[in-house]
Amino acid sequence: MTTPGTPALEDGVLEEAGNLKWYVVHSYSGYELRVKKFLEGPLRRKFPGRVGKTLIPTEKVTNRRSGKDVTREKKLYPGYVFVQLEVDDEMILDIRGMSNVSGFPPMNKGRPSPLPDSDMRRILGRTDGSEEKKTVRIPFKVGQTVRVVEGPFRNFTGVVESINPERGKVRVIFTIFGRKAPVEIDHSQVRLV
């Protein structure tokens, strides 16, 4: 059960509560958290019941450093904060007047346009864990020569044919007994030559 003015969570997607609609606030890159705190604090107190959920979409990205996988959160849309609002002219002026905010990107006749439900469902689906994708940043490119450092193909050298960052896999073509053999292996088992 939800209270009025609080977004409801259903099937991993936030629904609009009352007259609240999703808007995008454009901030200077690196100041998204400050803008979010302003929206959740002073603006929510000034306009009770008219400011809902705020969101800075992130995803987990894994990099390989010094032989170890390091996972960190990366902003999906740097410089943007998503917020549920019931807007009026005074609220628009307050948000635009905040330092580190440059405005609302989708404008229609000088007023911010709410985001379509389909776009918010897609954005929220990526951030609420329902699509739980883990992207691995692989330090080499297609066409580079690599050497396998562990596994059954240890010490084999081949050329990278394709990279699948979602699965953390690399497809490498080896020449075995004079024939080309494509093999898909984990990125952690391969090093640049």
Short mmCIF file of C-alpha atoms in Angstrom, two decimals:
data_model
loop_
_atom_site.label_atom_id
_atom_site.label_comp_id
_atom_site.label_asym_id
_atom_site.label_seq_id
_atom_site.Cartn_x
_atom_site.Cartn_y
_atom_site.Cartn_z
CA MET A 1 0.00 0.00 0.00
CA THR A 2 1.25 3.45 -0.85
CA THR A 3 0.52 6.87 0.52
CA PRO A 4 -0.62 9.76 -1.71
CA GLY A 5 2.25 11.51 -3.43
CA THR A 6 4.48 8.44 -3.13
CA PRO A 7 5.28 6.48 -6.29
CA ALA A 8 3.99 2.90 -6.35
CA LEU A 9 6.31 0.07 -7.32
CA GLU A 10 4.64 -2.55 -9.48
CA ASP A 11 6.45 -5.18 -11.52
CA GLY A 12 9.71 -3.23 -11.13
CA VAL A 13 8.27 -0.06 -12.72
CA LEU A 14 7.25 3.09 -10.87
CA GLU A 15 3.79 4.27 -11.75
CA GLU A 16 2.65 7.86 -11.69
CA ALA A 17 1.03 8.83 -8.40
CA GLY A 18 -1.75 11.38 -8.65
CA ASN A 19 -0.87 14.17 -11.10
CA LEU A 20 2.88 13.53 -10.92
CA LYS A 21 4.61 13.02 -14.24
CA TRP A 22 8.25 12.20 -15.02
CA TYR A 23 10.47 15.08 -16.15
CA VAL A 24 14.16 15.43 -16.93
CA VAL A 25 16.24 18.13 -15.24
CA HIS A 26 19.52 18.91 -16.99
CA SER A 27 22.38 19.58 -14.58
CA TYR A 28 26.03 20.24 -15.13
CA SER A 29 27.91 16.96 -15.32
CA GLY A 30 29.16 15.89 -11.91
CA TYR A 31 26.49 17.87 -10.02
CA GLU A 32 23.65 15.36 -10.37
CA LEU A 33 23.67 14.42 -6.67
CA ARG A 34 23.48 18.07 -5.58
CA VAL A 35 20.51 18.64 -7.87
CA LYS A 36 18.83 15.48 -6.58
CA LYS A 37 19.29 16.66 -2.97
CA PHE A 38 17.76 20.04 -3.85
CA LEU A 39 14.76 18.38 -5.49
CA GLU A 40 14.26 15.99 -2.55
CA GLY A 41 14.84 18.63 0.13
CA PRO A 42 14.02 22.33 -0.31
CA LEU A 43 11.80 21.88 -3.37
CA ARG A 44 9.79 19.04 -1.80
CA ARG A 45 9.29 21.13 1.38
CA LYS A 46 8.18 24.19 -0.61
CA PHE A 47 5.77 22.17 -2.79
CA PRO A 48 4.45 19.34 -0.55
CA GLY A 49 2.82 16.47 -2.44
CA ARG A 50 3.99 17.84 -5.81
CA VAL A 51 7.52 16.38 -5.90
CA GLY A 52 7.76 12.60 -6.11
CA LYS A 53 10.60 10.20 -6.75
CA THR A 54 13.98 11.41 -8.03
CA LEU A 55 16.33 9.17 -9.95
CA ILE A 56 19.88 9.18 -11.29
CA PRO A 57 20.06 5.97 -13.40
CA THR A 58 23.28 3.96 -12.97
CA GLU A 59 24.64 0.60 -14.10
CA LYS A 60 27.42 -1.60 -12.79
CA VAL A 61 30.53 -1.76 -14.97
CA THR A 62 33.40 -4.16 -14.36
CA ASN A 63 36.96 -3.27 -15.36
CA ARG A 64 40.02 -5.46 -15.06
CA ARG A 65 42.88 -3.74 -13.19
CA SER A 66 46.09 -5.37 -12.03
CA GLY A 67 44.61 -8.82 -12.62
CA LYS A 68 41.45 -8.15 -10.56
CA ASP A 69 37.90 -7.34 -11.60
CA VAL A 70 36.82 -3.96 -10.18
CA THR A 71 33.10 -3.15 -10.26
CA ARG A 72 31.84 0.43 -10.06
CA GLU A 73 28.63 2.28 -10.72
CA LYS A 74 28.49 4.41 -13.86
CA LYS A 75 25.82 7.01 -14.64
CA LEU A 76 23.73 6.00 -17.64
CA TYR A 77 22.84 9.61 -18.46
CA PRO A 78 25.52 11.96 -17.09
CA GLY A 79 24.12 15.43 -16.49
CA TYR A 80 20.48 14.33 -16.16
CA VAL A 81 18.21 13.81 -13.14
CA PHE A 82 14.76 12.25 -13.56
CA VAL A 83 12.04 13.48 -11.22
CA GLN A 84 8.29 13.12 -10.75
CA LEU A 85 6.65 16.55 -10.59
CA GLU A 86 3.34 18.34 -10.77
CA VAL A 87 4.76 21.47 -12.39
CA ASP A 88 3.62 25.07 -12.39
CA ASP A 89 5.40 28.28 -13.36
CA GLU A 90 6.77 28.97 -9.86
CA MET A 91 8.25 25.47 -9.58
CA ILE A 92 9.86 25.76 -13.03
CA LEU A 93 11.48 29.06 -12.03
CA ASP A 94 12.77 27.58 -8.75
CA ILE A 95 14.36 24.61 -10.53
CA ARG A 96 15.86 26.71 -13.33
CA GLY A 97 17.15 29.21 -10.75
CA MET A 98 19.14 26.59 -8.90
CA SER A 99 22.89 26.70 -9.42
CA ASN A 100 24.21 23.72 -11.42
CA VAL A 101 20.93 23.38 -13.39
CA SER A 102 20.65 24.42 -17.02
CA GLY A 103 16.97 23.63 -17.50
CA PHE A 104 14.57 21.00 -18.83
CA PRO A 105 15.60 19.35 -22.13
CA PRO A 106 12.26 18.51 -23.80
CA MET A 107 10.51 21.90 -23.95
CA ASN A 108 7.18 22.69 -25.54
CA LYS A 109 6.28 26.38 -25.86
CA GLY A 110 8.55 27.35 -22.96
CA ARG A 111 7.25 24.62 -20.62
CA PRO A 112 8.92 21.29 -19.85
CA SER A 113 7.35 18.26 -21.50
CA PRO A 114 6.79 15.11 -19.45
CA LEU A 115 8.58 11.97 -20.59
CA PRO A 116 6.48 9.30 -22.29
CA ASP A 117 5.62 6.27 -20.12
CA SER A 118 7.41 3.93 -22.55
CA ASP A 119 10.70 5.82 -22.09
CA MET A 120 10.44 5.79 -18.29
CA ARG A 121 9.59 2.06 -18.26
CA ARG A 122 12.74 1.41 -20.31
CA ILE A 123 14.91 3.63 -18.08
CA LEU A 124 13.47 2.20 -14.85
CA GLY A 125 13.82 -1.33 -16.16
CA ARG A 126 17.56 -0.80 -16.51
CA THR A 127 17.95 0.69 -13.05
CA ASP A 128 15.67 -1.37 -10.80
CA GLY A 129 17.58 -4.60 -11.39
CA SER A 130 14.91 -6.24 -13.53
CA GLU A 131 17.32 -6.34 -16.45
CA GLU A 132 20.38 -6.96 -14.21
CA LYS A 133 22.98 -6.47 -16.92
CA LYS A 134 26.62 -6.40 -16.00
CA THR A 135 28.88 -4.81 -18.58
CA VAL A 136 32.55 -5.72 -18.59
CA ARG A 137 35.04 -3.28 -20.04
CA ILE A 138 37.46 -5.38 -22.06
CA PRO A 139 40.89 -3.78 -22.60
CA PHE A 140 41.49 -4.92 -26.18
CA LYS A 141 39.82 -4.57 -29.58
CA VAL A 142 38.81 -6.70 -32.53
CA GLY A 143 41.84 -7.53 -34.69
CA GLN A 144 44.42 -7.40 -31.89
CA THR A 145 46.68 -10.35 -31.17
CA VAL A 146 46.24 -11.96 -27.75
CA ARG A 147 47.73 -14.82 -25.74
CA VAL A 148 45.71 -17.14 -23.51
CA VAL A 149 47.15 -17.20 -19.98
CA GLU A 150 44.93 -19.86 -18.37
CA GLY A 151 42.61 -22.69 -19.28
CA PRO A 152 42.91 -25.47 -21.89
CA PHE A 153 44.27 -23.09 -24.55
CA ARG A 154 47.05 -21.74 -22.32
CA ASN A 155 49.99 -20.21 -24.27
CA PHE A 156 48.03 -20.22 -27.54
CA THR A 157 48.19 -16.99 -29.53
CA GLY A 158 45.34 -15.78 -31.71
CA VAL A 159 43.45 -12.80 -33.10
CA VAL A 160 40.35 -11.31 -31.48
CA GLU A 161 37.38 -11.83 -33.80
CA SER A 162 34.59 -10.42 -31.59
CA ILE A 163 33.94 -9.15 -28.07
CA ASN A 164 30.80 -9.66 -25.94
CA PRO A 165 31.03 -7.20 -23.00
CA GLU A 166 27.66 -8.25 -21.51
CA ARG A 167 28.92 -11.81 -21.04
CA GLY A 168 32.58 -10.88 -20.53
CA LYS A 169 33.58 -13.22 -23.37
CA VAL A 170 36.02 -12.88 -26.26
CA ARG A 171 35.96 -14.89 -29.48
CA VAL A 172 39.54 -15.61 -30.56
CA ILE A 173 40.67 -17.32 -33.77
CA PHE A 174 43.57 -19.73 -33.30
CA THR A 175 45.45 -21.56 -36.02
CA ILE A 176 45.56 -25.22 -34.97
CA PHE A 177 47.08 -27.83 -37.31
CA GLY A 178 46.93 -25.33 -40.17
CA ARG A 179 43.20 -24.65 -39.73
CA LYS A 180 41.47 -21.65 -38.21
CA ALA A 181 39.53 -22.50 -35.05
CA PRO A 182 37.31 -19.84 -33.40
CA VAL A 183 37.05 -20.25 -29.62
CA GLU A 184 34.99 -18.22 -27.16
CA ILE A 185 36.76 -17.74 -23.82
CA ASP A 186 36.45 -15.51 -20.77
CA HIS A 187 38.19 -12.11 -21.09
CA SER A 188 40.16 -12.73 -17.89
CA GLN A 189 41.99 -15.65 -19.55
CA VAL A 190 43.45 -13.45 -22.30
CA ARG A 191 46.25 -10.84 -22.42
CA LEU A 192 47.54 -8.60 -25.22
CA VAL A 193 50.73 -9.78 -26.87
#
